[in-house]
Amino acid sequence: MQQNNGLDKNQLISFALFSLILIGVMFYFQNKQAKEQELKQAENKTQVVNKTANNAAKPALVTNLNDSVNTTSIQQIELKNKELTLGISTLGGQLSTVELNEFKAYNKVSDVNDKKLLLFDKNNSSYGFQFKDKTGKTFNTKDLVFSPTQNGNSVTMQANVNGAVIQFIYTLLDKYTVDFNVKTQGLAQLVSDSKAEFVWDFTARQQEKGRSQEQTHTEFNYAFDNYSSFDYDGRTTMEEPKETLNWLAIKQQFFSMVIEPQSGFKNSHGNQDMIEEGEFLKKFNYNGQIDLVNNELNQDFKWYFMPLDLPLLKSYDKNFDELLPLGWSFIGTLNRWFFIPMFNLISSWGIAAGWVIFLMTIIVKIILSPVMFKQHKLSAMMRVIRPEIDEVNAKYKNADAMKKQQETMAVYRKAGVNQMAGCLPGLLQVPIFYALFRFFPNMIDLRGKSFWFAKDLTAYDDVIKLPFHIPFLQDHLSIFAIACTIVILIYTVMTAGNIQQPTQEGMPNMKVIMYIFPITFLFFLNTSASGLSWYYFVSNAINILIILVIKYWILDEKKIHAQIQANKQKEPKKEGKFQKRMREMMEKAQEQQKAQQQQTPKKK
């Protein structure tokens, strides 16, 4: 019998020692990072005290907004509640500052989320209604200067245009909502068109640590068909000339800005451009039409500036939960009805987020244990039967590939080995992998949650910083990603012995491909959410333990070999439908090949 290619007991001890060393390294970096964090926090406290002293004399409600405008009447009116702080500019009568009070943005200096989370600020957003007058010229409300009248958490902005009156009435509500009512009087005397253009220019500011990851999740989202249909666009121009949009959103990784018109936007067009570096991620431009009634614009709008929290999004009953990119079809269902409830349940026990992920991994492994056991048992049987397979390859070395494959399948069939049984666990892992790929970077409950040296489980850890930039890896190495890559390599070494090598020239070496895969996985994980890397580290470490337990305590390869030899003496098991179909296809292909060879005239 061929020697087993798995790990022996000495290698088992080596794996245990390696695990202890790896954990020790993790704790070392954790303590090192904690000390650095204490120093940074002390520096930040000093800076905050100085800033507070410098800002103490600034007015609270009304301030000059833009000194470049040649007027002293430009002001900013503040509205504030528990959730939002708004600044409304008299220039254009538009929201110029929007802060989410209960959240913080990522700060590159301190490497944690401690900056104000400002969705609108520093003129990164500009919107208004554009009209065409009777001379064919256009004017936009964002160029007008409005006069404010504040009443509690409501403010009325009014502007006069050649005898017409335009009013914007903002009212700050709960649940991250701002009522935005537009009223005009006398506009019919100025305009000749029966529609207005809503124009919104927006530049998305980076709020999270992982720039490339957040940039990927920053995109147009919109609903139509009376809120029942949803679509998004993250790369190209957005063109919806026929649909009436119930709402339009510019979504980032964890937060979204949504505007909802009472009668919908028609003939919508938008575009977006990547910004390669700096404070901002993407530049957006949107244009949609609003119908005028008797050439007057009297319509209610709503702005929403909200975190992408699934229960909150569902509570609006406007299909906002589609803003959370949990995956399509079965993938989204798996996240909504399995992973999110499981995460919420375990989190309710009050344990750290990293250990929540650890327990989630254990639960998934327990659920998959029956099929995983079958897979590893099949692997053991494949190792035992390898000498017979090698014998077939040697015997039919000069035969055609079809004949060799038939004889190989005959050996498996006589031994009672079903090769297709090993495919099931792999197929089950695919939707789970993609669901978690969507889960970890978009779960707001994980945002800012630290574990060991990872300060945010929704972003990469970068304790190991590089003095140069490497394509795809960038300027850091993630310890979680490296640890995950190592355990995948160990798992590959343990299972690669079961891979049959190609016997024909030109066929790829599957073992080489299997070893390359973990290395390429490092490039993917290095800039991904550290929670995902941690999950796959634990998952593959458990796979290794399962193989060792099955090999040394559950399966006896001598008994398996005896069972296979006994199976050979019995009548072969009845073929399954799939096996029968494969055999018939091979036989038919072989007959066709022989017929073609007979019809081909021999060269003289």
XYZ file of C-alpha atoms in Angstrom:
604
model
C 0.000 0.000 0.000
C 1.206 3.503 -0.833
C 2.589 5.572 2.006
C 0.180 8.112 3.466
C 0.877 11.701 2.366
C -0.872 13.263 5.350
C 0.786 14.644 8.501
C 2.318 12.213 10.999
C 2.310 12.667 14.764
C 5.534 14.704 14.738
C 3.963 17.043 12.223
C 0.906 17.234 14.451
C 3.126 18.426 17.299
C 4.770 20.909 14.920
C 1.374 22.285 13.939
C 0.414 22.721 17.611
C 3.695 24.555 18.319
C 3.211 26.732 15.253
C -0.293 27.639 16.456
C 1.056 28.651 19.882
C 3.797 30.765 18.269
C 1.247 32.405 15.979
C -1.034 33.247 18.907
C 1.975 34.601 20.800
C 2.866 36.859 17.887
C -0.740 38.080 17.758
C -0.712 39.011 21.456
C 2.692 40.716 21.053
C 1.363 42.973 18.314
C -1.796 43.583 20.333
C 0.191 44.840 23.353
C 2.470 46.904 21.134
C -0.493 48.482 19.395
C -2.209 49.201 22.730
C 0.814 51.178 23.973
C 0.976 53.175 20.753
C -2.753 53.873 21.044
C -2.356 55.226 24.593
C 0.299 57.700 23.394
C -1.880 58.820 20.471
C -4.908 59.277 22.746
C -2.865 61.461 25.086
C -1.764 63.623 22.152
C -5.337 63.845 20.851
C -6.650 64.987 24.258
C -4.131 67.833 24.272
C -5.164 68.841 20.755
C -8.876 68.759 21.697
C -8.272 71.038 24.705
C -6.417 73.554 22.517
C -9.114 73.486 19.835
C -11.851 73.984 22.440
C -10.092 77.060 23.799
C -9.653 78.504 20.315
C -13.290 77.897 19.329
C -14.948 79.076 22.538
C -15.835 82.532 21.178
C -17.504 81.307 17.948
C -21.271 81.932 17.529
C -23.528 78.876 17.865
C -26.271 79.296 15.268
C -25.612 81.779 12.455
C -22.209 82.165 10.820
C -20.691 83.437 7.592
C -20.459 80.558 5.138
C -18.436 81.736 2.162
C -16.244 84.814 2.192
C -15.638 84.538 -1.566
C -19.222 85.639 -2.283
C -19.406 89.429 -2.547
C -22.127 89.791 0.026
C -22.351 89.796 3.805
C -25.785 88.173 3.808
C -24.616 84.574 3.338
C -25.376 82.723 6.561
C -25.739 79.192 7.846
C -28.699 78.263 10.022
C -28.286 75.302 12.379
C -30.904 72.651 13.180
C -30.025 69.864 15.585
C -31.516 66.837 17.296
C -30.075 63.664 18.799
C -29.289 62.092 15.428
C -28.423 64.923 13.031
C -26.852 68.365 13.010
C -27.779 70.362 9.916
C -26.350 73.548 8.491
C -28.623 75.281 5.943
C -26.988 77.934 3.792
C -28.794 81.051 2.638
C -26.776 80.696 -0.588
C -29.012 78.408 -2.624
C -31.200 77.654 0.388
C -29.595 74.219 0.539
C -28.233 71.847 3.145
C -24.539 72.658 3.348
C -23.578 70.644 6.451
C -24.936 67.285 7.580
C -23.371 65.565 10.589
C -24.433 62.207 12.051
C -24.038 62.880 15.759
C -23.945 59.267 16.970
C -21.179 58.109 14.609
C -17.561 59.013 13.961
C -15.436 58.930 10.805
C -12.006 57.364 10.390
C -9.040 59.531 11.346
C -5.749 58.681 9.622
C -3.751 60.420 12.357
C -5.142 58.435 15.292
C -6.010 55.345 13.163
C -9.448 55.091 14.811
C -12.930 56.492 14.198
C -12.834 59.764 16.165
C -13.571 62.503 13.585
C -16.940 64.131 12.997
C -18.923 62.139 10.474
C -19.883 64.791 7.939
C -21.814 63.683 4.862
C -22.242 67.281 3.613
C -19.487 69.784 4.401
C -16.976 72.106 2.711
C -19.147 72.517 -0.396
C -18.916 68.807 -1.327
C -22.675 68.888 -2.055
C -24.617 71.329 -4.194
C -28.205 70.906 -5.336
C -31.019 73.006 -6.679
C -33.910 73.308 -9.127
C -33.167 74.574 -12.594
C -35.835 76.409 -14.643
C -35.979 77.711 -18.212
C -37.476 81.184 -18.541
C -39.499 82.521 -21.463
C -36.377 83.911 -23.135
C -34.806 80.441 -23.227
C -32.280 81.156 -20.484
C -31.944 78.924 -17.410
C -31.574 79.852 -13.770
C -30.872 77.596 -10.778
C -32.029 78.073 -7.194
C -28.560 77.154 -5.909
C -27.327 80.509 -7.258
C -29.959 82.542 -5.365
C -29.560 84.148 -1.948
C -32.404 83.214 0.424
C -33.660 84.923 3.562
C -34.115 82.614 6.593
C -36.892 82.480 9.168
C -36.327 79.920 11.929
C -39.025 78.447 14.161
C -37.666 75.723 16.474
C -36.415 72.825 14.363
C -37.933 74.259 11.207
C -36.563 76.967 8.950
C -38.113 78.704 5.939
C -35.778 79.932 3.212
C -37.300 82.504 0.819
C -35.932 84.065 -2.352
C -37.419 86.539 -4.849
C -36.751 86.179 -8.591
C -38.181 88.930 -10.811
C -41.425 89.038 -8.863
C -41.674 85.265 -8.237
C -41.325 83.861 -4.705
C -39.522 80.566 -4.010
C -39.701 78.988 -0.553
C -37.721 76.027 0.804
C -39.078 74.807 4.152
C -36.811 72.436 6.081
C -38.067 70.552 9.156
C -35.754 68.258 11.099
C -37.571 65.054 12.167
C -36.627 61.866 13.997
C -35.212 58.762 12.278
C -32.599 60.702 10.307
C -35.308 62.431 8.274
C -35.562 66.007 6.984
C -38.789 67.306 5.465
C -38.016 69.497 2.449
C -41.084 71.326 1.129
C -40.791 73.500 -1.993
C -43.353 76.204 -2.748
C -43.417 78.808 -5.508
C -45.728 81.730 -6.291
C -45.586 83.753 -9.481
C -43.172 81.343 -11.148
C -45.668 80.794 -14.000
C -44.986 84.379 -15.142
C -41.293 83.567 -15.651
C -41.094 80.011 -16.998
C -42.358 78.537 -20.236
C -41.564 74.883 -19.563
C -43.829 72.468 -17.683
C -40.964 70.846 -15.845
C -38.022 71.677 -13.606
C -34.634 69.986 -13.452
C -33.327 68.773 -10.094
C -29.530 68.924 -10.296
C -27.332 67.417 -7.566
C -23.536 67.477 -7.594
C -21.906 65.494 -4.824
C -18.378 64.422 -3.950
C -18.266 61.455 -1.551
C -15.840 61.927 1.340
C -13.899 58.958 2.704
C -15.374 57.891 6.043
C -13.762 54.453 6.551
C -10.248 53.041 6.816
C -10.251 50.813 3.738
C -10.310 53.282 0.835
C -10.605 50.765 -2.019
C -13.254 48.781 -0.172
C -15.342 51.869 0.623
C -14.898 53.160 -2.918
C -16.328 49.905 -4.263
C -19.400 50.305 -2.043
C -19.980 53.968 -3.002
C -22.592 54.115 -5.763
C -25.983 55.249 -7.065
C -29.032 53.379 -5.721
C -32.675 54.020 -6.614
C -36.194 52.591 -6.382
C -39.056 52.704 -8.907
C -42.351 50.915 -9.738
C -43.979 52.313 -6.588
C -40.959 51.324 -4.432
C -41.180 47.655 -5.495
C -38.167 47.614 -7.844
C -34.576 48.475 -7.048
C -31.403 49.032 -9.021
C -27.912 50.404 -8.523
C -24.910 51.548 -10.501
C -21.412 51.660 -9.121
C -19.258 52.117 -12.205
C -20.871 53.659 -15.260
C -23.409 56.320 -16.120
C -26.867 55.908 -14.653
C -29.561 56.218 -17.353
C -33.265 55.824 -16.503
C -35.171 57.832 -19.147
C -38.370 55.764 -18.879
C -38.699 54.976 -15.157
C -40.061 57.307 -12.481
C -37.734 57.103 -9.498
C -39.425 56.969 -6.096
C -36.159 57.839 -4.420
C -32.520 58.373 -5.331
C -29.605 57.532 -3.042
C -25.875 57.988 -3.069
C -24.743 55.151 -0.839
C -21.394 54.685 0.844
C -20.155 51.673 2.795
C -22.162 52.309 5.979
C -24.133 55.504 5.341
C -26.476 56.809 2.691
C -27.993 60.077 1.498
C -31.469 59.666 0.006
C -33.816 62.208 -1.557
C -37.446 61.212 -2.035
C -39.721 63.398 -4.240
C -43.461 63.246 -3.709
C -44.229 62.654 -7.403
C -40.906 61.041 -8.401
C -37.992 61.953 -10.642
C -38.417 61.411 -14.382
C -35.855 61.152 -17.188
C -33.006 60.539 -14.747
C -29.370 60.737 -15.785
C -26.265 60.445 -13.644
C -22.550 59.863 -13.872
C -19.731 59.122 -11.467
C -15.959 59.429 -11.587
C -13.347 57.788 -9.379
C -10.982 60.000 -7.379
C -7.662 58.196 -7.045
C -6.339 59.801 -3.850
C -7.024 62.414 -1.212
C -9.977 63.159 1.037
C -12.675 62.150 -1.445
C -13.599 58.868 -3.131
C -15.979 59.584 -6.022
C -17.613 62.491 -7.791
C -21.326 62.178 -8.629
C -23.615 64.224 -10.836
C -27.371 63.672 -11.098
C -30.135 65.305 -13.165
C -33.834 64.404 -12.946
C -37.053 66.109 -13.987
C -39.911 67.274 -11.757
C -43.338 68.044 -13.241
C -44.741 71.534 -12.627
C -48.440 72.023 -11.956
C -49.713 75.141 -13.751
C -46.055 76.098 -14.146
C -45.634 76.237 -10.355
C -43.498 73.931 -8.232
C -45.353 72.966 -5.064
C -44.126 69.604 -3.886
C -42.952 67.816 -0.769
C -39.542 66.137 -0.667
C -37.730 64.231 2.052
C -34.025 63.899 2.735
C -32.707 60.877 4.668
C -29.187 60.793 6.091
C -29.014 57.374 7.690
C -26.747 54.551 8.783
C -27.222 51.318 6.861
C -28.705 49.414 9.775
C -31.061 46.679 8.561
C -33.849 47.050 11.195
C -33.822 50.843 10.716
C -33.957 50.534 6.919
C -36.861 48.090 7.082
C -38.798 50.365 9.443
C -39.309 52.991 6.701
C -41.199 50.455 4.509
C -39.808 52.068 1.350
C -37.471 49.305 0.153
C -34.532 51.059 1.824
C -33.234 47.690 3.049
C -32.022 47.079 -0.518
C -29.390 49.740 0.148
C -27.565 47.150 2.246
C -25.652 45.017 -0.311
C -26.085 41.611 1.311
C -26.038 39.755 -2.002
C -28.540 38.694 -4.596
C -31.136 35.915 -4.369
C -30.027 32.997 -2.165
C -26.909 34.833 -0.958
C -28.951 37.741 0.409
C -31.450 35.332 1.971
C -28.605 33.449 3.668
C -27.337 36.698 5.205
C -30.747 38.071 6.201
C -32.151 34.896 7.738
C -29.072 33.047 8.975
C -25.858 35.013 9.477
C -27.362 38.299 10.722
C -29.761 36.647 13.233
C -26.945 34.362 14.417
C -24.590 37.341 14.816
C -27.238 39.333 16.720
C -28.010 36.396 19.019
C -24.385 35.732 19.946
C -23.644 39.472 20.283
C -26.475 39.738 22.820
C -24.361 37.610 25.175
C -22.035 40.592 25.626
C -18.839 39.050 24.266
C -16.267 40.734 22.005
C -17.061 40.890 18.296
C -14.035 38.728 17.400
C -15.270 35.916 19.631
C -18.743 36.305 18.135
C -17.181 35.545 14.734
C -15.276 32.628 16.303
C -18.505 31.087 17.623
C -20.254 31.723 14.296
C -17.491 29.713 12.611
C -17.945 26.836 15.079
C -21.711 26.776 14.467
C -21.282 26.737 10.679
C -18.777 23.887 10.994
C -21.157 21.887 13.196
C -23.956 22.325 10.663
C -21.670 21.199 7.828
C -20.056 18.379 9.853
C -22.002 15.471 8.247
C -20.944 16.363 4.709
C -17.462 17.362 5.869
C -17.039 13.940 7.491
C -18.049 12.240 4.240
C -15.558 14.365 2.337
C -12.662 13.499 4.639
C -13.636 9.812 4.676
C -13.591 9.881 0.877
C -10.134 11.496 1.016
C -8.885 8.643 3.205
C -10.315 6.064 0.811
C -8.698 7.854 -2.135
C -5.310 7.635 -0.415
C -5.740 3.916 0.159
C -6.793 3.205 -3.414
C -4.004 5.276 -4.949
C -1.762 2.240 -5.776
C -4.549 0.731 -7.902
C -5.029 4.038 -9.734
C -1.286 4.305 -10.385
C -1.334 0.736 -11.692
C -4.095 1.617 -14.184
C -2.173 4.700 -15.334
C 0.939 2.608 -15.923
C -0.950 -0.211 -17.691
C -2.761 2.130 -20.083
C 0.053 4.622 -20.447
C 0.037 4.382 -24.234
C -3.747 3.998 -24.603
C -6.077 6.827 -25.492
C -7.305 9.086 -22.695
C -10.889 7.829 -22.984
C -9.911 4.200 -22.343
C -7.719 5.175 -19.406
C -10.542 7.211 -17.866
C -12.978 4.283 -18.256
C -10.618 1.896 -16.481
C -9.996 4.425 -13.701
C -13.729 4.834 -13.137
C -14.083 1.042 -13.074
C -11.546 0.864 -10.219
C -13.482 3.480 -8.246
C -16.755 1.685 -8.889
C -15.430 -1.711 -7.760
C -13.970 -0.154 -4.612
C -17.267 1.560 -3.803
C -15.735 5.041 -4.029
C -18.037 7.792 -5.319
C -15.859 10.667 -6.522
C -18.811 13.021 -6.874
C -19.474 12.810 -3.109
C -16.398 14.976 -2.550
C -17.850 17.814 -4.601
C -20.799 18.506 -2.276
C -18.861 20.207 0.582
C -17.051 22.386 -1.957
C -20.336 23.420 -3.551
C -21.804 24.222 -0.126
C -18.827 26.432 0.699
C -19.318 28.675 -2.363
C -22.562 30.441 -1.267
C -21.279 30.612 2.323
C -18.043 32.258 1.189
C -19.830 34.835 -0.959
C -22.443 35.540 1.730
C -19.680 36.261 4.263
C -17.791 38.310 1.668
C -20.902 40.532 1.645
C -21.604 40.256 5.374
C -18.365 41.416 7.005
C -17.722 44.685 5.098
C -21.365 45.804 5.377
C -22.386 44.874 8.931
C -22.535 48.225 10.719
C -22.579 46.500 14.130
C -18.984 45.409 13.412
C -17.876 48.907 12.387
C -15.202 50.214 14.736
C -15.157 46.992 16.781
C -11.592 45.974 17.590
C -10.183 42.511 18.164
C -6.576 41.875 19.099
C -4.500 44.092 16.771
C -7.377 44.779 14.325
C -8.893 48.121 15.298
C -11.895 47.693 12.995
C -13.178 44.274 11.932
C -14.787 45.802 8.832
C -11.380 47.032 7.588
C -7.908 45.508 7.258
C -5.339 45.487 10.052
C -2.083 47.196 9.104
C 0.235 46.683 12.057
C 2.974 45.682 9.601
C 3.533 48.810 7.512
C 5.682 48.729 4.370
C 7.997 51.585 3.320
C 6.820 51.150 -0.276
C 3.652 50.390 -2.225
C 3.014 46.947 -3.746
C 0.252 46.541 -6.342
C -2.823 44.851 -4.819
C -1.097 44.501 -1.395
C -0.725 48.293 -1.045
C 1.577 49.628 1.713
C 0.876 47.156 4.507
C 0.613 43.487 5.423
C -2.406 42.233 7.345
C -1.516 39.784 10.121
C -4.961 38.183 9.923
C -4.531 37.743 6.158
C -1.038 36.223 6.602
C -2.277 33.858 9.342
C -5.194 32.793 7.148
C -2.862 32.172 4.194
C -0.569 30.005 6.337
C -3.338 27.737 7.609
C -4.727 27.402 4.064
C -1.246 26.325 2.916
C -1.058 23.749 5.721
C -4.502 22.455 4.783
C -3.410 22.283 1.137
C -0.297 20.249 2.053
C -2.477 17.820 3.991
C -4.972 17.323 1.157
C -2.754 17.654 -1.922
C -1.722 14.002 -1.648
C -5.201 13.025 -2.815
C -4.890 14.928 -6.093
C -4.241 12.729 -9.086
C -1.455 14.078 -11.260
C -2.017 14.572 -15.008
C -0.588 11.842 -17.194
C -0.882 13.672 -20.493
C 1.378 16.374 -21.804
C -0.014 19.869 -21.711
C -2.341 19.187 -18.780
C -1.899 21.570 -15.807
C -0.391 20.273 -12.584
C -3.272 20.518 -10.102
C -0.953 20.405 -7.085
C 0.881 23.506 -8.275
C -2.436 25.284 -8.814
C -3.559 24.316 -5.293
C -0.380 25.806 -3.796
C -0.687 29.004 -5.815
C -4.274 29.603 -4.683
C -3.451 30.478 -1.008
C -0.814 32.975 -2.173
C -3.274 34.744 -4.470
C -5.798 34.662 -1.611
C -3.359 36.749 0.444
C -3.600 39.589 -2.101
C -7.385 39.479 -1.809
C -7.556 39.325 2.006
C -4.821 41.904 2.655
C -7.161 44.811 1.822
C -10.432 43.136 2.883
C -12.276 43.206 6.193
C -10.170 41.645 8.945
C -13.328 39.954 10.240
C -13.446 37.929 7.015
C -9.768 36.914 7.383
C -10.348 35.936 11.012
C -13.354 33.815 10.049
C -11.399 31.926 7.395
C -8.405 31.503 9.688
C -10.611 29.809 12.285
C -12.495 27.846 9.622
C -9.354 26.392 8.029
C -7.720 25.724 11.404
C -10.803 23.682 12.308
C -10.537 21.856 8.969
C -6.968 20.863 9.882
C -8.043 19.595 13.298
C -10.917 17.636 11.737
C -8.530 15.907 9.326
C -6.117 15.014 12.145
C -8.900 13.728 14.399
C -10.418 11.651 11.589
C -7.019 10.273 10.608
C -5.734 9.325 14.066
C -8.889 8.635 16.086
C -11.831 7.859 13.788
C -10.808 6.212 10.517
C -8.531 3.172 10.371
C -6.919 3.112 6.929
C -6.082 -0.608 7.280
C -9.756 -1.382 7.781
C -10.648 0.873 4.857
C -8.127 -0.995 2.692
C -9.581 -4.338 3.750
C -13.078 -3.053 3.015
C -12.007 -1.921 -0.467
C -10.443 -5.321 -1.179
C -13.641 -7.005 -0.027
C -15.678 -4.711 -2.273
C -13.577 -5.825 -5.226
C -14.550 -9.457 -4.636
C -18.248 -8.618 -4.563
C -20.476 -7.828 -7.461
C -19.974 -4.183 -8.413
C -22.545 -1.836 -6.956
C -25.276 -0.700 -9.261
C -24.214 2.457 -11.048
C -25.867 5.708 -10.111
C -27.645 7.689 -12.791
C -24.787 10.174 -13.077
C -22.112 7.471 -13.252
C -24.106 5.514 -15.819
C -24.585 8.596 -17.966
C -20.875 9.451 -17.777
C -19.911 5.881 -18.758
C -22.345 5.845 -21.671
C -21.060 9.208 -22.899
C -17.473 7.968 -22.765
C -18.337 4.738 -24.594
C -20.205 6.663 -27.263
C -17.334 9.115 -27.675
C -14.898 6.205 -27.926
C -17.015 4.535 -30.635
C -17.181 7.789 -32.592
C -13.411 8.167 -32.304
C -12.845 4.624 -33.645
C -15.277 5.251 -36.523
C -13.430 8.438 -37.473
C -10.104 6.598 -37.399
C -11.483 3.868 -39.687
C -12.868 6.427 -42.144
C -9.612 8.386 -42.293
C -7.570 7.104 -45.284
C -4.143 5.851 -44.331
C -1.164 7.711 -45.764
C 0.887 5.745 -48.241
